[in-house]
mmCIF file of C-alpha atoms in Angstrom:
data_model
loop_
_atom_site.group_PDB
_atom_site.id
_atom_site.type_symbol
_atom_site.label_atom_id
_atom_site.label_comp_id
_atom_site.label_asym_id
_atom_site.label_seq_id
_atom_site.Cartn_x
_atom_site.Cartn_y
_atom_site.Cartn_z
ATOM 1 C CA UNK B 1 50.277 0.415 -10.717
ATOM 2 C CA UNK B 2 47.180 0.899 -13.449
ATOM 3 C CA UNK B 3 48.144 -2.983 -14.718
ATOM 4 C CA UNK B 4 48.122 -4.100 -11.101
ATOM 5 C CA UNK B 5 44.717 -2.875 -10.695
ATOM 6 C CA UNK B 6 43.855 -4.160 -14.107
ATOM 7 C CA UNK B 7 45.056 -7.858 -12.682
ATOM 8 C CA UNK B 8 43.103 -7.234 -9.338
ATOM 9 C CA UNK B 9 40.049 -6.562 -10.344
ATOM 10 C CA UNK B 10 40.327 -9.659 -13.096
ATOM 11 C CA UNK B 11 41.141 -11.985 -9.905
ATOM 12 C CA UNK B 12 37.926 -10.615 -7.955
ATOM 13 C CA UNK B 13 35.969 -11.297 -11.579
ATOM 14 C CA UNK B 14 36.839 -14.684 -11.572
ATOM 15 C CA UNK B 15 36.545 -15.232 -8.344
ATOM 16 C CA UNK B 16 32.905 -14.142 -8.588
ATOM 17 C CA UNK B 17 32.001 -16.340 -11.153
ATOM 18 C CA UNK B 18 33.629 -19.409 -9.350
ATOM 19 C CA UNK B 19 31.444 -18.593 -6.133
ATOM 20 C CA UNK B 20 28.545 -18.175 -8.645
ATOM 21 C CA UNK B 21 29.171 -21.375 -10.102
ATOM 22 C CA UNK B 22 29.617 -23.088 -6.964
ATOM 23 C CA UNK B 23 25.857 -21.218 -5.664
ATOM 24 C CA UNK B 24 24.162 -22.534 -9.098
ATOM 25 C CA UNK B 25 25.432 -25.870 -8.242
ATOM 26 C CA UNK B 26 24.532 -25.799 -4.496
ATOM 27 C CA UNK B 27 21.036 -24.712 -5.674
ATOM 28 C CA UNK B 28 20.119 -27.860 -7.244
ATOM 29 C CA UNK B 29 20.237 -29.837 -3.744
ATOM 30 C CA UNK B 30 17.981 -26.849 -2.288
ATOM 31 C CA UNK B 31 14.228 -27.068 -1.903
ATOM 32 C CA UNK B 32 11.201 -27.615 -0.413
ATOM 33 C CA UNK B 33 10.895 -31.548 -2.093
ATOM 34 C CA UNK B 34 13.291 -33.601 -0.346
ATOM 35 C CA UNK B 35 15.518 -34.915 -2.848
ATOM 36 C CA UNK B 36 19.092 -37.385 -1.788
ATOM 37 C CA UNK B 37 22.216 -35.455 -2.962
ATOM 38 C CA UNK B 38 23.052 -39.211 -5.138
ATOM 39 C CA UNK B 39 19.199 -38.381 -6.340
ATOM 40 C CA UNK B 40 19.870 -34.938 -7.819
ATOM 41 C CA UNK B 41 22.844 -36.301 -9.294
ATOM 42 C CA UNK B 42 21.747 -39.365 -10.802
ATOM 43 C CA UNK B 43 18.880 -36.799 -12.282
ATOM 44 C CA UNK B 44 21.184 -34.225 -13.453
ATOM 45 C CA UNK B 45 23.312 -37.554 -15.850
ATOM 46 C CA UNK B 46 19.894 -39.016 -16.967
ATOM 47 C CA UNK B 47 19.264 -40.918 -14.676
ATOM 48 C CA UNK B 48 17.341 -41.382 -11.636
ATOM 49 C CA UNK B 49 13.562 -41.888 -11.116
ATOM 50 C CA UNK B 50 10.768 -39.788 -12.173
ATOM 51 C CA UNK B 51 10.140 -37.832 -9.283
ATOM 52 C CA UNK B 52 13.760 -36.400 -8.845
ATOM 53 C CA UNK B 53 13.797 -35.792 -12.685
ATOM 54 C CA UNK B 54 10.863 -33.541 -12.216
ATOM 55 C CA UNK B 55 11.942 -31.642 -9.486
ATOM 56 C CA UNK B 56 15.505 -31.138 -10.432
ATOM 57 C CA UNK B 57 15.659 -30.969 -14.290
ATOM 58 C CA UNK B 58 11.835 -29.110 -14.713
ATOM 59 C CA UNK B 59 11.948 -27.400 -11.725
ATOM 60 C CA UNK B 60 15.356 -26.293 -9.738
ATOM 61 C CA UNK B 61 17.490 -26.575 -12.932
ATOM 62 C CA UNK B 62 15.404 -23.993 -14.690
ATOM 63 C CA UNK B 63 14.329 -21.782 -11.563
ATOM 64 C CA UNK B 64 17.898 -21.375 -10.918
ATOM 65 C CA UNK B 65 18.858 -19.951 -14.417
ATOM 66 C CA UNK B 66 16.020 -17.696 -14.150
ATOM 67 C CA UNK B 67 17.162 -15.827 -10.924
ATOM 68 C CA UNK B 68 20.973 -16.095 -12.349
ATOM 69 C CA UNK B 69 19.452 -13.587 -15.653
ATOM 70 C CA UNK B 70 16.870 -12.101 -13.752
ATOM 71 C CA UNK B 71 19.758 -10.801 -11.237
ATOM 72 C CA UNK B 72 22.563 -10.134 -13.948
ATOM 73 C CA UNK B 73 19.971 -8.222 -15.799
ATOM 74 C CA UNK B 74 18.564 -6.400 -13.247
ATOM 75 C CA UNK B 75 21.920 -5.319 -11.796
ATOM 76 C CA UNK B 76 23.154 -4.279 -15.774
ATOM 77 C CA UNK B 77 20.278 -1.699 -15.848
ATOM 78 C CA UNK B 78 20.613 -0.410 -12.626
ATOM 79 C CA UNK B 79 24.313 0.340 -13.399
ATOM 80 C CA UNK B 80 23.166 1.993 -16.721
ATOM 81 C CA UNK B 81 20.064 3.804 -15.256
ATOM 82 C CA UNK B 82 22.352 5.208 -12.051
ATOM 83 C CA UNK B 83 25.285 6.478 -15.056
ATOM 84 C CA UNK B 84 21.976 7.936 -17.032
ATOM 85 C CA UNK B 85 20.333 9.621 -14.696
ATOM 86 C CA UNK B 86 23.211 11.003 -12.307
ATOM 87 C CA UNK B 87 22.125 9.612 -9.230
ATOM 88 C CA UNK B 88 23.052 6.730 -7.232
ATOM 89 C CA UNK B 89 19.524 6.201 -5.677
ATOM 90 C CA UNK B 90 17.920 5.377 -9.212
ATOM 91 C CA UNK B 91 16.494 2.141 -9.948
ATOM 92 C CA UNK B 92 15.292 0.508 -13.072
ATOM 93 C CA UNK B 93 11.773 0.866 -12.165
ATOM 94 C CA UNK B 94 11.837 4.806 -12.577
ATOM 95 C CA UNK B 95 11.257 4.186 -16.195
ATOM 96 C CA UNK B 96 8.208 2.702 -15.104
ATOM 97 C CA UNK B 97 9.154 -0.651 -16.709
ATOM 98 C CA UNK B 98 7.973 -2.910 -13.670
ATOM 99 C CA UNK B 99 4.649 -0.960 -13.563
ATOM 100 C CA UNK B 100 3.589 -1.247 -16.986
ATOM 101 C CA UNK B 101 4.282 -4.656 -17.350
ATOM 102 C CA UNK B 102 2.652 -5.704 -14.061
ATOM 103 C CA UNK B 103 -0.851 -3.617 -15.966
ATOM 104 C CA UNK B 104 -0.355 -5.418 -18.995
ATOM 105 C CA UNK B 105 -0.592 -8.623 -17.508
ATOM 106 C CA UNK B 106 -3.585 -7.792 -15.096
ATOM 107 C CA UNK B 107 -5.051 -6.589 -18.956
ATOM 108 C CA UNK B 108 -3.831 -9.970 -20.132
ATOM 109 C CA UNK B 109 -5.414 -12.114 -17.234
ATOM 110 C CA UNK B 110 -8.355 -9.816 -16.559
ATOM 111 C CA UNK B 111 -9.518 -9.059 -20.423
ATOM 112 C CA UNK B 112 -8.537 -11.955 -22.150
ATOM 113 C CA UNK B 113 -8.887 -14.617 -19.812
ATOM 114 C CA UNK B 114 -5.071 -16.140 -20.372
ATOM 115 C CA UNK B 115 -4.276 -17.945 -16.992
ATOM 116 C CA UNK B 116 -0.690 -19.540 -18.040
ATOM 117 C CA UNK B 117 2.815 -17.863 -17.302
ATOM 118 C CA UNK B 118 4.006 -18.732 -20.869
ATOM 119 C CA UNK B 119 0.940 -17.080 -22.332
ATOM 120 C CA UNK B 120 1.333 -13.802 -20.790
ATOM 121 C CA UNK B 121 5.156 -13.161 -20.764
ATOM 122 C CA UNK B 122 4.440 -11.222 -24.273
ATOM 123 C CA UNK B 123 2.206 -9.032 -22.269
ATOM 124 C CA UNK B 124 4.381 -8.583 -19.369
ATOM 125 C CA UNK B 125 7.794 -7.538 -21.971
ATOM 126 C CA UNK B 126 5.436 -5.341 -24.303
ATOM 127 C CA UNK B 127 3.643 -3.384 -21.202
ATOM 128 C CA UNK B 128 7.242 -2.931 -19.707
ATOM 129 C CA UNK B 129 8.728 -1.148 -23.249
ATOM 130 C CA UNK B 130 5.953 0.611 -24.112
ATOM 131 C CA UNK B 131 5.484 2.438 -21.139
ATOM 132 C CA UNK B 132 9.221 3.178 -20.825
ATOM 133 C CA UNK B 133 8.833 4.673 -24.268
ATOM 134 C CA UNK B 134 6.483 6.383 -23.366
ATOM 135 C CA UNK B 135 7.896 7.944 -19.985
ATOM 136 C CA UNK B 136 11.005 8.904 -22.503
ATOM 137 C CA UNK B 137 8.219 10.604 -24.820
ATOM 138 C CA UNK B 138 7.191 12.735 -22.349
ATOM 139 C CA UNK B 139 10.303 13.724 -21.098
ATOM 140 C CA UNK B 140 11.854 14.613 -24.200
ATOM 141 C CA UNK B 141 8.419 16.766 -24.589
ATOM 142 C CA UNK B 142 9.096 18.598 -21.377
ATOM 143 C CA UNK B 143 12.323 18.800 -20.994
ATOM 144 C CA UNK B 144 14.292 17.724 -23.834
ATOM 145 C CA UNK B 145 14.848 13.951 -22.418
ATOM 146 C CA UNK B 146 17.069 15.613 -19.784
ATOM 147 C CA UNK B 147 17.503 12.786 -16.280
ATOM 148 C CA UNK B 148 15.408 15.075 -13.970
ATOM 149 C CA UNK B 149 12.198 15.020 -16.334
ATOM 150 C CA UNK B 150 12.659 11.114 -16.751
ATOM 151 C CA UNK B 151 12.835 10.832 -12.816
ATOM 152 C CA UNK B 152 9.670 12.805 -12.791
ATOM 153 C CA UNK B 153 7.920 11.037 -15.653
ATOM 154 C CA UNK B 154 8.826 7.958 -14.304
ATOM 155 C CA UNK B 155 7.447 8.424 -10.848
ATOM 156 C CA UNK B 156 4.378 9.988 -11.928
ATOM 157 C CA UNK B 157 3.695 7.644 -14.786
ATOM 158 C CA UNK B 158 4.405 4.692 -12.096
ATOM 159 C CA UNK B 159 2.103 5.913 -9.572
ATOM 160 C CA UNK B 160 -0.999 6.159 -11.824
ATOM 161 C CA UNK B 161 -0.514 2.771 -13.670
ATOM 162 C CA UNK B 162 0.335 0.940 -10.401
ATOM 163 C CA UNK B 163 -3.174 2.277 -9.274
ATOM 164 C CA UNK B 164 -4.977 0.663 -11.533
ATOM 165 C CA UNK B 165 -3.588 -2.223 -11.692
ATOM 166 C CA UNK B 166 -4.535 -2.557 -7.515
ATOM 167 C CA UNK B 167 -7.768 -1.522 -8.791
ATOM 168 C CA UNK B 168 -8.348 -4.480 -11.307
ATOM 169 C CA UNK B 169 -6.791 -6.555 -8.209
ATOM 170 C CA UNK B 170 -9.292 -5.622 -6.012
ATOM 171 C CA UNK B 171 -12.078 -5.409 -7.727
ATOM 172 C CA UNK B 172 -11.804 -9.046 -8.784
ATOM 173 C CA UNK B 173 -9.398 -11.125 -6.540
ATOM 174 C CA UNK B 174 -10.315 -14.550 -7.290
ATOM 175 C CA UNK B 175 -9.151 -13.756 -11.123
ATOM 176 C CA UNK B 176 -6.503 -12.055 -10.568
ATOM 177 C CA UNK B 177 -4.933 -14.481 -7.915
ATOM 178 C CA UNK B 178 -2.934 -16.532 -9.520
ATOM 179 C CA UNK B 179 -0.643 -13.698 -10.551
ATOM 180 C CA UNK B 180 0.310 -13.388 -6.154
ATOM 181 C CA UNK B 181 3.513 -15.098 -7.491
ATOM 182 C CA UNK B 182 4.519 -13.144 -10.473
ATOM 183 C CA UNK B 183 3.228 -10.155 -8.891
ATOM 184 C CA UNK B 184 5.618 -10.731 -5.602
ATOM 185 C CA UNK B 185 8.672 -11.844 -7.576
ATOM 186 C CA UNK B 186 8.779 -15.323 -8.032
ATOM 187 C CA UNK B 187 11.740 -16.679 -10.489
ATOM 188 C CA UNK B 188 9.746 -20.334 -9.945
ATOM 189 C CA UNK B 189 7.292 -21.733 -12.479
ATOM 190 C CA UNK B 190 9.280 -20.909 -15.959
ATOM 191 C CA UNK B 191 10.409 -23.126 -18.141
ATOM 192 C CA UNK B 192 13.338 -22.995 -20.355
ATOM 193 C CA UNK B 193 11.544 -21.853 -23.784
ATOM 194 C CA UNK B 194 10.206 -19.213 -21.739
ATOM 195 C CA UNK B 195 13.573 -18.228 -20.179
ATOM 196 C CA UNK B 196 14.775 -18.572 -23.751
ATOM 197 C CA UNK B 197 12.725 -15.824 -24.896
ATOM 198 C CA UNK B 198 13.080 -13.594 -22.143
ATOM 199 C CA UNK B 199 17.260 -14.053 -22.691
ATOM 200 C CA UNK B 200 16.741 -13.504 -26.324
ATOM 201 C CA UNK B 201 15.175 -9.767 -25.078
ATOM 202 C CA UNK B 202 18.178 -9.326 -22.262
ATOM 203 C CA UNK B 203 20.794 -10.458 -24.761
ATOM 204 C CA UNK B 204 19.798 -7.171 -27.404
ATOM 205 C CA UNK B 205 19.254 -4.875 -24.219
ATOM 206 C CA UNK B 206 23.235 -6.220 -22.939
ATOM 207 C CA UNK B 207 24.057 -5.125 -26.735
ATOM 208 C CA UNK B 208 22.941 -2.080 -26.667
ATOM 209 C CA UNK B 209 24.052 -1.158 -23.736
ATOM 210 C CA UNK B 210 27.411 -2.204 -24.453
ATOM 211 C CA UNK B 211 27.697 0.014 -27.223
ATOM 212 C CA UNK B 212 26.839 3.422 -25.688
ATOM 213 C CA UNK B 213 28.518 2.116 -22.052
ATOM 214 C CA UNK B 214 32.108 4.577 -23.300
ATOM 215 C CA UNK B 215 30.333 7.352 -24.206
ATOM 216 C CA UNK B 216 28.368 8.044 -20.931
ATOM 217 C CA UNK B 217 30.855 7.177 -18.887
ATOM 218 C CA UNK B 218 32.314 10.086 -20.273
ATOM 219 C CA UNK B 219 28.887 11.750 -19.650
ATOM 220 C CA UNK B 220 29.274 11.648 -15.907
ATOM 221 C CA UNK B 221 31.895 14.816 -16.790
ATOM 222 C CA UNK B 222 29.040 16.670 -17.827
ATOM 223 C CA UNK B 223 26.894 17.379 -20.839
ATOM 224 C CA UNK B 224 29.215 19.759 -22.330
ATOM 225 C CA UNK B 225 32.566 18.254 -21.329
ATOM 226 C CA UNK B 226 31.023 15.083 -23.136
ATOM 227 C CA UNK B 227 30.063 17.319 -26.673
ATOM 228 C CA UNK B 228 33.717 18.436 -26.613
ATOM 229 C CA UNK B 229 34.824 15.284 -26.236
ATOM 230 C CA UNK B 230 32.833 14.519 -29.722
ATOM 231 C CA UNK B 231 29.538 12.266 -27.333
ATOM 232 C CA UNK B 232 26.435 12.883 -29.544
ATOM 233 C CA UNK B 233 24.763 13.252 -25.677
ATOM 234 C CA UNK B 234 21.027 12.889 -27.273
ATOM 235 C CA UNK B 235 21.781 9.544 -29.251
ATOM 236 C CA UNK B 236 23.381 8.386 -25.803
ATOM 237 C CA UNK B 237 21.030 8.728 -23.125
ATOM 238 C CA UNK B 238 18.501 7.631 -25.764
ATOM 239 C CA UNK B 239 20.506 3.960 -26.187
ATOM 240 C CA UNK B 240 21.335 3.949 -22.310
ATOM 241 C CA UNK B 241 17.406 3.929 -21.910
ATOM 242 C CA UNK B 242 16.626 1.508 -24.091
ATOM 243 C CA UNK B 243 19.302 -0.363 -22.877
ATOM 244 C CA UNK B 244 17.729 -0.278 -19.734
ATOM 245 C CA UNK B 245 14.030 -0.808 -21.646
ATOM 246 C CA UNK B 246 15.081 -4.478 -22.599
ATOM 247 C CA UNK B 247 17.236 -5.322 -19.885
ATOM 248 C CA UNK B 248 14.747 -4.440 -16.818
ATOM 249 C CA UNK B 249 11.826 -5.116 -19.543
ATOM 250 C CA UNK B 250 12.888 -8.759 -19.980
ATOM 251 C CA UNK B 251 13.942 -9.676 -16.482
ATOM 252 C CA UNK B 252 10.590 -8.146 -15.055
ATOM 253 C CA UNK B 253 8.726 -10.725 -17.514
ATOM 254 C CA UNK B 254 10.363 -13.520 -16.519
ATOM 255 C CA UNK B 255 10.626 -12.928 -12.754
ATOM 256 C CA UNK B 256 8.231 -10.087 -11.895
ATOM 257 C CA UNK B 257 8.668 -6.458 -10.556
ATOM 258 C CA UNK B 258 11.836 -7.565 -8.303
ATOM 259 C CA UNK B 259 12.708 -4.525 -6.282
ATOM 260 C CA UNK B 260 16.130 -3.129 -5.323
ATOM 261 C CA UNK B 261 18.413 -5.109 -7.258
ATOM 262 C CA UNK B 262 19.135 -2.496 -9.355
ATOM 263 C CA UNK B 263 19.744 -0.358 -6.508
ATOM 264 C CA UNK B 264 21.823 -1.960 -4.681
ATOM 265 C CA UNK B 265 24.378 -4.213 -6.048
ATOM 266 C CA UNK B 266 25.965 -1.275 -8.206
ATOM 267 C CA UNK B 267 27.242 0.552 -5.089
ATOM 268 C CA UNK B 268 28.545 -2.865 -4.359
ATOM 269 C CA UNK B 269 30.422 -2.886 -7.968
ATOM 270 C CA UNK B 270 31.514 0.950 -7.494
ATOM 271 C CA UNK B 271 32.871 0.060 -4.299
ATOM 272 C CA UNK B 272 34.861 -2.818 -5.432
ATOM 273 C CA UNK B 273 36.630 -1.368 -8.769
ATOM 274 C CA UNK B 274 35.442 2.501 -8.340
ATOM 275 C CA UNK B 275 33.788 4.691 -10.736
ATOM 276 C CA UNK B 276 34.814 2.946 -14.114
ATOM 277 C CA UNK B 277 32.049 2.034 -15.840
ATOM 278 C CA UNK B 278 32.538 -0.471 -17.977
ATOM 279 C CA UNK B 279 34.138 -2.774 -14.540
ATOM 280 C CA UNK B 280 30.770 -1.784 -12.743
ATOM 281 C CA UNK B 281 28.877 -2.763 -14.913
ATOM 282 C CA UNK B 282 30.765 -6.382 -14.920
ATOM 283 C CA UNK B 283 30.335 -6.741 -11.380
ATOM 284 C CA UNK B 284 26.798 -5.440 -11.485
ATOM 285 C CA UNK B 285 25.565 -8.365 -13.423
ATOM 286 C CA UNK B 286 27.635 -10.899 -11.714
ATOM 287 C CA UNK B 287 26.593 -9.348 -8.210
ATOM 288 C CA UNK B 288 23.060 -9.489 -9.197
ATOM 289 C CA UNK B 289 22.681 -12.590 -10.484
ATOM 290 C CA UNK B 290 24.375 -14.164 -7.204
ATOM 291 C CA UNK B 291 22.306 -11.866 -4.633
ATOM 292 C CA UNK B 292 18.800 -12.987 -6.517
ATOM 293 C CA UNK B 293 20.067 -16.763 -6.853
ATOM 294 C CA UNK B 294 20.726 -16.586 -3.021
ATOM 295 C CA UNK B 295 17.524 -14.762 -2.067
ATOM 296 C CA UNK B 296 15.726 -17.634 -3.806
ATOM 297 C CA UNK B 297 17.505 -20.641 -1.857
ATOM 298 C CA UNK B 298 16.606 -18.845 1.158
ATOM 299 C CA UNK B 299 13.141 -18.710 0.186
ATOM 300 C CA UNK B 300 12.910 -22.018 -0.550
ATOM 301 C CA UNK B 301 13.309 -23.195 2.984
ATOM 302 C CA UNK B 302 12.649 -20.379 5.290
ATOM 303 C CA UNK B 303 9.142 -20.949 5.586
ATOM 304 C CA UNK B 304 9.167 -24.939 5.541
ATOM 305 C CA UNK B 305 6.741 -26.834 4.205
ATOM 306 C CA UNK B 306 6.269 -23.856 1.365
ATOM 307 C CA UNK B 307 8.409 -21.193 0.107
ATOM 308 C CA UNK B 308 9.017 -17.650 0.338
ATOM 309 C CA UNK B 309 9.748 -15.486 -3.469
ATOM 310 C CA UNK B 310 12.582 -14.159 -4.431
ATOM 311 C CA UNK B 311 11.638 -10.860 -4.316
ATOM 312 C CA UNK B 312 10.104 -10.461 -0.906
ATOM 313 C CA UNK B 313 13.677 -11.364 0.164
ATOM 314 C CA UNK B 314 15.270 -8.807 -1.692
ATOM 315 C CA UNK B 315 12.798 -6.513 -0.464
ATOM 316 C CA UNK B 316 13.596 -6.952 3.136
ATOM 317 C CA UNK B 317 17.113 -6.651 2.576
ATOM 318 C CA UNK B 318 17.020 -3.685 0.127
ATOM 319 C CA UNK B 319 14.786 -1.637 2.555
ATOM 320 C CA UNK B 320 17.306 -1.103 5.124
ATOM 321 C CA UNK B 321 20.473 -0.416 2.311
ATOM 322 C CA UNK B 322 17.939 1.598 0.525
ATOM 323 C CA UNK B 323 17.738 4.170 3.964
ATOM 324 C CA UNK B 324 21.640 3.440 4.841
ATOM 325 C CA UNK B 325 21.944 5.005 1.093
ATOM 326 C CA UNK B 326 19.717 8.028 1.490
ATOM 327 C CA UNK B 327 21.235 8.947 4.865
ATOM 328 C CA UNK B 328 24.982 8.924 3.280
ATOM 329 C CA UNK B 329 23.566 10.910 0.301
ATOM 330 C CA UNK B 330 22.357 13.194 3.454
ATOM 331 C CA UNK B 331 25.264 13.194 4.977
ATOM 332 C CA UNK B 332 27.130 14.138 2.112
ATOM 333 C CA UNK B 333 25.392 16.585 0.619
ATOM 334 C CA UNK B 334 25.489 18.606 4.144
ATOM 335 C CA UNK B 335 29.417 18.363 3.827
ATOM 336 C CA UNK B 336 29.244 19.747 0.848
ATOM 337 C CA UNK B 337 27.189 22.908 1.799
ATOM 338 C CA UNK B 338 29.816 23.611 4.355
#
């Protein structure tokens, strides 16, 4: 029966990353520039004239590896941060990662003058870990890094740098708005040394993450279940966080504060293989990376002659899960009373 599973949930693996294959592929013949199908091709062998090399290779090629990791990533910390914190409602952003490195780039744009995407990306990754350090700082000062005091720091934390970053917005709009894309989750307008860097960043937070993913699953039997068991529990939600640090860190530098991803698409990946961990967190990325990849295509010709971002897509379809979620969390938590 278990090896059946095993085999089933393999199948529905592969099967994924087939349909994901097949999505990337479809995505090159998607866009606002009309390109012919023999064009794209032609463009993708080295061939073909200059205008479908441009759009193709520089543009669609690399846009649609960036929502791929942007997704995968996204969904991989939301996994981690919903095992972490206990709670199927968290998101990435609690650790305030898409908040500080939306401020560090307003800092970037706004006090240095930098206007270019591949200038700023430092900014963006080093606002996004150092203020999810420091939301971890303060809730191992208040209440011993426990989940509820990161919730808290997070939101609060989030709330207050968000503010001023509207602030800086508002107070000088014409400066500040060239970041309307970043800012509203576009995964257009990177290049592949960029992407590069940001995977580099992704690729330590997947490592990481991989080696504490045993020991909190067994923390969802509880703290002291898990020190019997031998789980140093400190040393675990400490990696699990900066797991999700780099991870949410990297993706929100290379496609902006993307919302709901990381909500979402692991009670997809529970649903599909259960509570196991390390399976969820398999279908996570793979889930993510496909829903982000799709949200762009649509975006690209939804609003003909320009384009709508990624994440204003996922937005619109994570608003409605998000309240589907909270009123089964409801529901069950009144069944439980009784």
């Amino acid at each position: 029966m278990r090896g059946d599973r095993v085999t089933g949930r393999v199948a529905v693996l592969v099967l994924g990353i087939l349909l994901m294959g097949a999505t990337a592929a479809a995505s090159l013949f998607v866009g606002a520039g009309h390109v012919a199908p023999q064009d794209v091709v032609d463009a993708l062998l080295g061939g073909g004239d200059a205008e479908s090399v441009t759009i193709v290779r520089e543009m669609r090629l690399p846009r649609t590896i960036n929502a791929l990791l942007v997704g995968a990533a996204l969904g991989f910390a939301g996994a981690i941060m919903q095992a972490l914190i206990g709670n199927p409602l968290a998101d990435p952003g609690l650790l305030g990662v898409n908040a500080g490195a939306g401020l560090a780039v307003m800092i970037a744009v706004g006090a240095i003058g930098l206007t270019s995407f591949n200038a700023y990306i430092g900014f963006a990754l080093a606002g996004a870990l150092l203020v999810s350090l420091f939301v971890y700082a303060v809730s191992l000062t208040v209440g011993r890094g426990s989940p509820f005091t990161i919730v808290l720091a997070g939101v609060a934390v989030t709330a207050v740098l968000t503010g001023v970053s509207t602030a800086l917005a508002v107070l000088d709009s014409a400066r500040f708005n060239a970041l309307r894309g970043w800012m509203s989750g576009d995964v257009a307008g990177r290049d592949l040394e960029v992407i590069g860097q940001g995977a580099i960043v992704i690729g330590v937070g997947l490592v990481v993450a991989m080696t504490v993913t045993r020991p909190l699953a067994q923390l969802a039997l509880g703290a002291d279940t898990a020190r019997g068991l031998g789980v140093a529990v400190g040393r675990t939600r400490l990696g699990a966080a900066i797991a999700v640090m780099l991870l949410a860190g990297g993706a929100t530098a290379l496609g902006g504060p993307i919302v709901f991803i990381g909500l979402m698409v692991p009670h997809l990946a529970r649903a599909l293989v259960g509570p196991r961990l390390s399976w969820a967190l398999a279908y996570s990325a793979l889930a993510g990376g496909l829903l982000l990849l799709v949200a762009d295509m649509i975006g690209r010709v939804v609003i003909p002659p320009g384009e709508a971002p990624a994440g204003l897509l996922t937005a619109i379809i994570g608003a409605p899960v998000l309240a589907m979620l909270v009123r089964g969390s409801a529901g069950r938590a009144k069944e439980e009373q009784r």
